[in-house]
GROMACS .gro file of C-alpha atoms in nm:
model
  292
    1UNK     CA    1   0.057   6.635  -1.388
    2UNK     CA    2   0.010   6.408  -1.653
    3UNK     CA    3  -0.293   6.095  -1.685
    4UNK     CA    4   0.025   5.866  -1.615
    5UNK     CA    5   0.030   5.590  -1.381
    6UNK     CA    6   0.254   5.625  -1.048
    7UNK     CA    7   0.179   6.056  -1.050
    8UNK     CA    8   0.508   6.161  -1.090
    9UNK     CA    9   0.814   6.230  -0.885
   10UNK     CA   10   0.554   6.419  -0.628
   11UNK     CA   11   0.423   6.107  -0.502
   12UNK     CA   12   0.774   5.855  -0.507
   13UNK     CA   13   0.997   5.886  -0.145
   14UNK     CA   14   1.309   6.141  -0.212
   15UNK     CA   15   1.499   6.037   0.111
   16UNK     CA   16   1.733   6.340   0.046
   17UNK     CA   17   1.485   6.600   0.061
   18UNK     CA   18   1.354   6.449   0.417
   19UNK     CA   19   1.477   6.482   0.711
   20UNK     CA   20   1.443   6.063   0.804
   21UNK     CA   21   1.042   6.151   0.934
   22UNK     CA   22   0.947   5.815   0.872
   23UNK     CA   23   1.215   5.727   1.094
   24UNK     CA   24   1.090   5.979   1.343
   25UNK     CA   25   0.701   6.011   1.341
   26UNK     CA   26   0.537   5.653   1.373
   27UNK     CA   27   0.581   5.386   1.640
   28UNK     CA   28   0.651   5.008   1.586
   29UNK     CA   29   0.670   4.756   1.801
   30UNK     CA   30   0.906   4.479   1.803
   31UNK     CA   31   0.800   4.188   1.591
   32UNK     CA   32   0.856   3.988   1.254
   33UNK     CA   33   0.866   4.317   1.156
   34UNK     CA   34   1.084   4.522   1.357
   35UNK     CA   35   1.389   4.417   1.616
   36UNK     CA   36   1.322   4.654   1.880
   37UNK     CA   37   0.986   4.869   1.976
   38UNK     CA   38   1.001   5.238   1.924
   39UNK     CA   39   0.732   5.519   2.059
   40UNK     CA   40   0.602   5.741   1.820
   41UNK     CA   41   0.801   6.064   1.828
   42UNK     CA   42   1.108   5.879   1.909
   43UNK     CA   43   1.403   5.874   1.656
   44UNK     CA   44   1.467   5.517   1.551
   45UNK     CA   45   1.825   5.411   1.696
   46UNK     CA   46   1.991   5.385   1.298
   47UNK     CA   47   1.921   5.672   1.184
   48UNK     CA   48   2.209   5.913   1.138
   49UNK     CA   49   2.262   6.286   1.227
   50UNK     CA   50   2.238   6.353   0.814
   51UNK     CA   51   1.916   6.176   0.806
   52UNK     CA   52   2.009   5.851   0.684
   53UNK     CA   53   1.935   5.529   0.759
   54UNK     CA   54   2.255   5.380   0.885
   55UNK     CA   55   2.205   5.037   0.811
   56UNK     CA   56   1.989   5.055   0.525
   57UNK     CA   57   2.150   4.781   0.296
   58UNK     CA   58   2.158   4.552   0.584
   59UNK     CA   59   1.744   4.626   0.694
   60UNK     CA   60   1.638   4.247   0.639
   61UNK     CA   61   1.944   4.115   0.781
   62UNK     CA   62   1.913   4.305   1.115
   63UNK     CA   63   1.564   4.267   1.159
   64UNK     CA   64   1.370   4.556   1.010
   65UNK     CA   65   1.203   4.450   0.641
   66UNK     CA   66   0.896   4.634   0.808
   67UNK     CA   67   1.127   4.925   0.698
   68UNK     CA   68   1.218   4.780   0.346
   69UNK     CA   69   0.839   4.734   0.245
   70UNK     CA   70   0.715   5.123   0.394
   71UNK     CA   71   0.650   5.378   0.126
   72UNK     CA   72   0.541   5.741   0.237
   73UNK     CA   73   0.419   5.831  -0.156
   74UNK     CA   74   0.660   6.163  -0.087
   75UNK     CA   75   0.496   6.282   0.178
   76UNK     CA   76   0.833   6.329   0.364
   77UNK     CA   77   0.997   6.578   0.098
   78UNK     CA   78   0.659   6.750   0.105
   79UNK     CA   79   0.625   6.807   0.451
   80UNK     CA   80   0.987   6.876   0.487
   81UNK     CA   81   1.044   7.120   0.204
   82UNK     CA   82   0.700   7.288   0.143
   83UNK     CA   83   0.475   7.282   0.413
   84UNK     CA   84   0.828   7.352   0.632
   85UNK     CA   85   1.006   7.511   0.406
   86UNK     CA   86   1.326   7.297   0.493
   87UNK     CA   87   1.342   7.324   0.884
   88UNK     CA   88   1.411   7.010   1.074
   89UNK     CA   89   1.229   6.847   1.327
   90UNK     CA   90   1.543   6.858   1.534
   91UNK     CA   91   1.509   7.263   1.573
   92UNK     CA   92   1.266   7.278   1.875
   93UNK     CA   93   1.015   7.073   2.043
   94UNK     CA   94   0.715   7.281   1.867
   95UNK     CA   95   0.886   7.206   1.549
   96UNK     CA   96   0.884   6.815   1.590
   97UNK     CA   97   0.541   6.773   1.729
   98UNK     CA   98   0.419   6.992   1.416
   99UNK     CA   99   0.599   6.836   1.176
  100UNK     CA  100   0.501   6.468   1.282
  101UNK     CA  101   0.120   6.566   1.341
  102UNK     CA  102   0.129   6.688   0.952
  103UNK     CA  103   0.323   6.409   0.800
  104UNK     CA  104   0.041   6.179   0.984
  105UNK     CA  105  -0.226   6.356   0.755
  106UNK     CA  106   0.004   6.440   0.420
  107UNK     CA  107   0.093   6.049   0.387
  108UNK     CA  108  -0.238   5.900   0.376
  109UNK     CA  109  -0.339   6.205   0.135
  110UNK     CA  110  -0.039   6.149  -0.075
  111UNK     CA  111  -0.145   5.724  -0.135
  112UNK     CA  112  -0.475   5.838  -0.200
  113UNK     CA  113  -0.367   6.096  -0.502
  114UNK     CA  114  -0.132   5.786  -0.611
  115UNK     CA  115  -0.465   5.596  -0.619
  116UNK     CA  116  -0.625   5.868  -0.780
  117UNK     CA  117  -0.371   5.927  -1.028
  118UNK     CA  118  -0.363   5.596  -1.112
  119UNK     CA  119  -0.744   5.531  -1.142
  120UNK     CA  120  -0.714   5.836  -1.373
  121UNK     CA  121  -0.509   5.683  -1.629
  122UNK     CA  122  -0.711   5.413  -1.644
  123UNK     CA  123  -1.018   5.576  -1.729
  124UNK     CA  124  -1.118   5.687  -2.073
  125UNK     CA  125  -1.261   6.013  -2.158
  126UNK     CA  126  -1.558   6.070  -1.975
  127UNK     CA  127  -1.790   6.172  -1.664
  128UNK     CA  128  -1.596   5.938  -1.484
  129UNK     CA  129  -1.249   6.090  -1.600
  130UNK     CA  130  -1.356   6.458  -1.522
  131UNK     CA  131  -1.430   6.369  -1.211
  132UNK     CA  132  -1.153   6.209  -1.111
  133UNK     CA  133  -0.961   6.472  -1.245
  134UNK     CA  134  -1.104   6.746  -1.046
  135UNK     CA  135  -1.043   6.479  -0.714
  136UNK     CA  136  -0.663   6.462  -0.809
  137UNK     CA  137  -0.667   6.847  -0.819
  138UNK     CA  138  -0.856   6.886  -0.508
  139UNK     CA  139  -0.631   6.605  -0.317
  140UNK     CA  140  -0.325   6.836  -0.428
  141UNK     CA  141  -0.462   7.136  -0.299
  142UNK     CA  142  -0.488   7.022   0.013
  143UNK     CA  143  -0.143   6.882   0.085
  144UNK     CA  144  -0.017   7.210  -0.039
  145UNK     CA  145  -0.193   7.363   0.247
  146UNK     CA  146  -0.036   7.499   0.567
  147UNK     CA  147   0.048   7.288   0.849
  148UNK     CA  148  -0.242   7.398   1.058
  149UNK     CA  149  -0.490   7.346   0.783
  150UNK     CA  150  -0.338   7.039   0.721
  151UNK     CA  151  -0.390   6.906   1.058
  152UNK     CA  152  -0.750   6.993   1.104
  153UNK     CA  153  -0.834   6.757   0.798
  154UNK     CA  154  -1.056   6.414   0.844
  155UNK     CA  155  -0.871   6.200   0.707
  156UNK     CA  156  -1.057   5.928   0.713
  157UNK     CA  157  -1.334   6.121   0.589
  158UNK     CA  158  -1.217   6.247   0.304
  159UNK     CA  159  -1.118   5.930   0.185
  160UNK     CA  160  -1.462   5.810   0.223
  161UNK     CA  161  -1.568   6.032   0.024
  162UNK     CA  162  -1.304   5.932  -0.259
  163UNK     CA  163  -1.307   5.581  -0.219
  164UNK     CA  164  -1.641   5.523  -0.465
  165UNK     CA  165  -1.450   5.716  -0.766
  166UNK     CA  166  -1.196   5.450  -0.704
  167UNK     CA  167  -1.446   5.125  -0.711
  168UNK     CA  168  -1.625   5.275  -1.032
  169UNK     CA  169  -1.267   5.312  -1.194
  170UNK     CA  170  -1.178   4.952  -1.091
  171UNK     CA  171  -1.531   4.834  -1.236
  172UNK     CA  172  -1.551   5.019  -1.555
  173UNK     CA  173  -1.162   4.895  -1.633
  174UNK     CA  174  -1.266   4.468  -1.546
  175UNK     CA  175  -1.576   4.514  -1.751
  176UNK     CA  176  -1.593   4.208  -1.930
  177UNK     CA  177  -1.402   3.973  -1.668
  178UNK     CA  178  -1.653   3.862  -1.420
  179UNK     CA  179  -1.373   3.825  -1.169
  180UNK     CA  180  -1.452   3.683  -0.797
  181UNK     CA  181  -1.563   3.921  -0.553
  182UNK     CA  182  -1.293   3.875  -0.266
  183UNK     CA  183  -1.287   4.194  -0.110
  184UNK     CA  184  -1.156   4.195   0.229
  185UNK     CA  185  -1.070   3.802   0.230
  186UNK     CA  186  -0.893   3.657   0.451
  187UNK     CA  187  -0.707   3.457   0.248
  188UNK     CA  188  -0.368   3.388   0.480
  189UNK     CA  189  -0.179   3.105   0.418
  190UNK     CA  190  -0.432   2.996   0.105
  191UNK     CA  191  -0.347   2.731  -0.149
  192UNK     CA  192  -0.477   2.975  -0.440
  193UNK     CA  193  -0.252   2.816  -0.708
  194UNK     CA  194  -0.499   2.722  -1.023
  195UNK     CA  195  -0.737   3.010  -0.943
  196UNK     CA  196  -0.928   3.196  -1.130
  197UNK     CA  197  -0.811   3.553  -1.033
  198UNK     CA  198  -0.859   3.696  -1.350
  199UNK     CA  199  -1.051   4.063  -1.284
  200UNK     CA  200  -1.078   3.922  -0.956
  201UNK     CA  201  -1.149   4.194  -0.673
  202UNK     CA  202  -0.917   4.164  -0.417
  203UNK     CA  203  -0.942   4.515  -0.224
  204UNK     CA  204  -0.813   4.487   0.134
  205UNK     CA  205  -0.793   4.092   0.093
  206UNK     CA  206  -0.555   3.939   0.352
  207UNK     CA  207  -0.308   3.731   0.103
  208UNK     CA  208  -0.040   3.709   0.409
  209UNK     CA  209   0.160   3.393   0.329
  210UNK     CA  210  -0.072   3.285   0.025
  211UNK     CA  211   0.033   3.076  -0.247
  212UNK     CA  212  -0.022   3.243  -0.565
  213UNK     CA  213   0.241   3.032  -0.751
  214UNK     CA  214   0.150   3.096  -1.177
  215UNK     CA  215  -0.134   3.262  -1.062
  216UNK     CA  216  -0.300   3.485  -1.356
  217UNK     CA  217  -0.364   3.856  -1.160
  218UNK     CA  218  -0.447   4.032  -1.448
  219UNK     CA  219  -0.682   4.322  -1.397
  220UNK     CA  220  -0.704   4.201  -1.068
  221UNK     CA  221  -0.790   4.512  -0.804
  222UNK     CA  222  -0.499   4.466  -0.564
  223UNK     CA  223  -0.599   4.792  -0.359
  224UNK     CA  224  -0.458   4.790  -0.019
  225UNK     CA  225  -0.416   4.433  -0.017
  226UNK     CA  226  -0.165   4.245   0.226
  227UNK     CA  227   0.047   4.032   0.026
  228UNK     CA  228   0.339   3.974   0.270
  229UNK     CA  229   0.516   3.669   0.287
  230UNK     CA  230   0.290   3.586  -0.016
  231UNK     CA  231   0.451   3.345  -0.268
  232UNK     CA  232   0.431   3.533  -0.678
  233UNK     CA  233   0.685   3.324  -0.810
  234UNK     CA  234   0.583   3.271  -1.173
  235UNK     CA  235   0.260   3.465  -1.125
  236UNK     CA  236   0.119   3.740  -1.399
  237UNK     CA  237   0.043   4.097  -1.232
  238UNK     CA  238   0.134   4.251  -1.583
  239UNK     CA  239  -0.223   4.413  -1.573
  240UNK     CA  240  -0.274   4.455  -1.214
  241UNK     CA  241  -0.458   4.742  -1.098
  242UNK     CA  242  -0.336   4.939  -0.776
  243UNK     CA  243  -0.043   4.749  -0.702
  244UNK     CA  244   0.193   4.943  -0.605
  245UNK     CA  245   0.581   4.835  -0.560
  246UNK     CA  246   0.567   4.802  -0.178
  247UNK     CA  247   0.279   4.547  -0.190
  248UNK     CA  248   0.529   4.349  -0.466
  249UNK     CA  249   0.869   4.416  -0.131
  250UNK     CA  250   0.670   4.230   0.071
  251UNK     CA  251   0.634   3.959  -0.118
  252UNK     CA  252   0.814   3.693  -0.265
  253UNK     CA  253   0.840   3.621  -0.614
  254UNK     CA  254   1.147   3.572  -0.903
  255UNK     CA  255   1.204   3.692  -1.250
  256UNK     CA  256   0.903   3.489  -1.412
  257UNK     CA  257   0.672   3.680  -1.210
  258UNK     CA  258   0.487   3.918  -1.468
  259UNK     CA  259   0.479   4.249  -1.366
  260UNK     CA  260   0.351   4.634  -1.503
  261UNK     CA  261   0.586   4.831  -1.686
  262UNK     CA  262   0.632   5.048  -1.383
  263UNK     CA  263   0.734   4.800  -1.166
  264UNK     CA  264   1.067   4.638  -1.089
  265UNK     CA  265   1.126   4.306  -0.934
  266UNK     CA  266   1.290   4.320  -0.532
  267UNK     CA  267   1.600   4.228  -0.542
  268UNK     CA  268   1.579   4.021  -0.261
  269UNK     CA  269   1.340   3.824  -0.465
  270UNK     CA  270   1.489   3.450  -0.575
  271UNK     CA  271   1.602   3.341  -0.964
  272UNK     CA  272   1.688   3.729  -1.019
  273UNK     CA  273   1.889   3.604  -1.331
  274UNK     CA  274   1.595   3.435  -1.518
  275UNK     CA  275   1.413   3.623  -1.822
  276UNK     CA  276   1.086   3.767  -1.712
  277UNK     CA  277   0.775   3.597  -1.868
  278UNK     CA  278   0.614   3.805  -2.127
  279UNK     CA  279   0.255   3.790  -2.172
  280UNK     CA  280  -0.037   3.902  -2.310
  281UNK     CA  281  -0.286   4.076  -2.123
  282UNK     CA  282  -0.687   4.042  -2.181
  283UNK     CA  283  -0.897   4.290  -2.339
  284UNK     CA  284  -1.021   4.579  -2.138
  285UNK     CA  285  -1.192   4.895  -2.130
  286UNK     CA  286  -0.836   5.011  -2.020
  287UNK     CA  287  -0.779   5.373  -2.200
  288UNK     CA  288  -0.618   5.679  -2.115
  289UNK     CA  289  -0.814   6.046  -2.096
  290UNK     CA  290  -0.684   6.321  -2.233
  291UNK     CA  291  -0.370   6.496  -2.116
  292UNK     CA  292  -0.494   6.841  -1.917
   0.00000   0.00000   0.00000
């Protein structure tokens, strides 16, 4: 794999190499969220016999964007295709409870090597770079494992044990911009328009609903946080760091909002036929390693 931001196609959903476990595996209950509850286990009413969701263009509309904004970083096709090697959950019992016991553990694993990868291309050449190197490699290694080693992992755990690489890569890439410490805010509903956010850290910080209107979020740490409902529109996440494009469906937000490279505007968002704003983005210890 390459030092590149998102990790490749490993880590992005491949729908057609799953067989709809995301549909399958977790529960939901109804809400804002979701029209209807569903037990874990259960197959969600629209999916199809191929798979497929069977109202997928119409999700918002029927009363499912909990569905629009969920990501599984690939963990489907992975569970599906290698640590299955293509059987369907629809085979046997045994089968199903397997398979939706392992994509439980391979999903966290696979947004943690997204974070990983991502932290990695951040970082310049260095202590900091080898090691985060040799936790992408590790991370892989163990979602290419067999189902029951998969299932015996602490997940929670083992993220522990990655999440400091991640807060050193997110320091040593806003050196320079003494951002505000708001990690784990809860920030829901919050007039934030005219903020300084710039390098900010906003790890796990509950943005539900916030007003970010021409807010400047560059080199802002956006890890994990909750930014449904939260209004972008005309904001600049050009140099974000960790936001990842299911953070930006939940959101609101129009063609003026700034965002990576990587990135594409929802297209539920409003003003889709405006020119982006182009802007600069601050100075940073922002470099890539080698390629390995």
């Amino acid at each position: 794999m390459s030092d590149t931001p998102g990790g490749g196609a490993e880590l992005h959903a491949d729908c057609a190499r799953c067989v709809g476990l995301c549909c399958v595996a977790p529960a939901f209950a109804a809400s804002a969220d979701f029209a209807l509850d569903k037990p874990a286990g259960q197959p969600c009413p629209n999916l199809r016999a191929d798979s497929r969701c069977g109202i997928h263009p119409q999700l918002r509309e029927r009363g499912f964007p909990g569905c629009t904004v969920f990501d599984c970083f690939g963990a489907g096709q992975q569970v599906t295709q290698v640590t299955f090697g293509g059987r369907d959950w629809r085979d046997d019992p045994a089968t199903a409870s397997a398979m939706f016991a392992t994509f439980a553990v391979v999903r966290p694993l696979h947004e943690l090597l997204w974070y990983l990868t991502e932290a990695l291309a951040l970082t310049p050449a260095g202590t900091l770079h080898d090691e985060l190197r040799a936790a992408v490699d590790e991370t892989r290694r163990r979602t290419a494992g067999n189902a029951d080693t998969l299932r015996a992992v602490d997940v929670d755990a083992y993220r522990g044990r990655m999440n400091p690489l991640l807060v050193r890569a997110s320091e040593l890439a806003r050196t320079g911009h003494d951002g505000a410490d708001r990690r784990g805010a809860a920030l829901l509903g919050a007039d934030l328009r005219g903020a300084r956010l710039v390098g900010a850290n906003l790890r796990g910080a509950c943005l539900i609903g916030a007003d970010l209107r021409g807010v400047d979020l560059r080199l802002a740490d956006l890890t994990g946080a909750d930014l449904r409902g939260a209004d972008l529109r005309g904001a600049d996440l050009s140099g974000a760091l960790f936001l990842h494009q299911s953070q930006l469906d939940a959101a609101r937000g129009d063609r003026r909002t700034a965002l990576p490279p990587a990135l594409r505007h929802p297209a539920h968002w409003s003003g889709l036929g405006l020119t982006p704003v182009r802007r600069t983005r601050p100075a940073a210890r922002r470099g890539r390693g080698p390629r390995r």
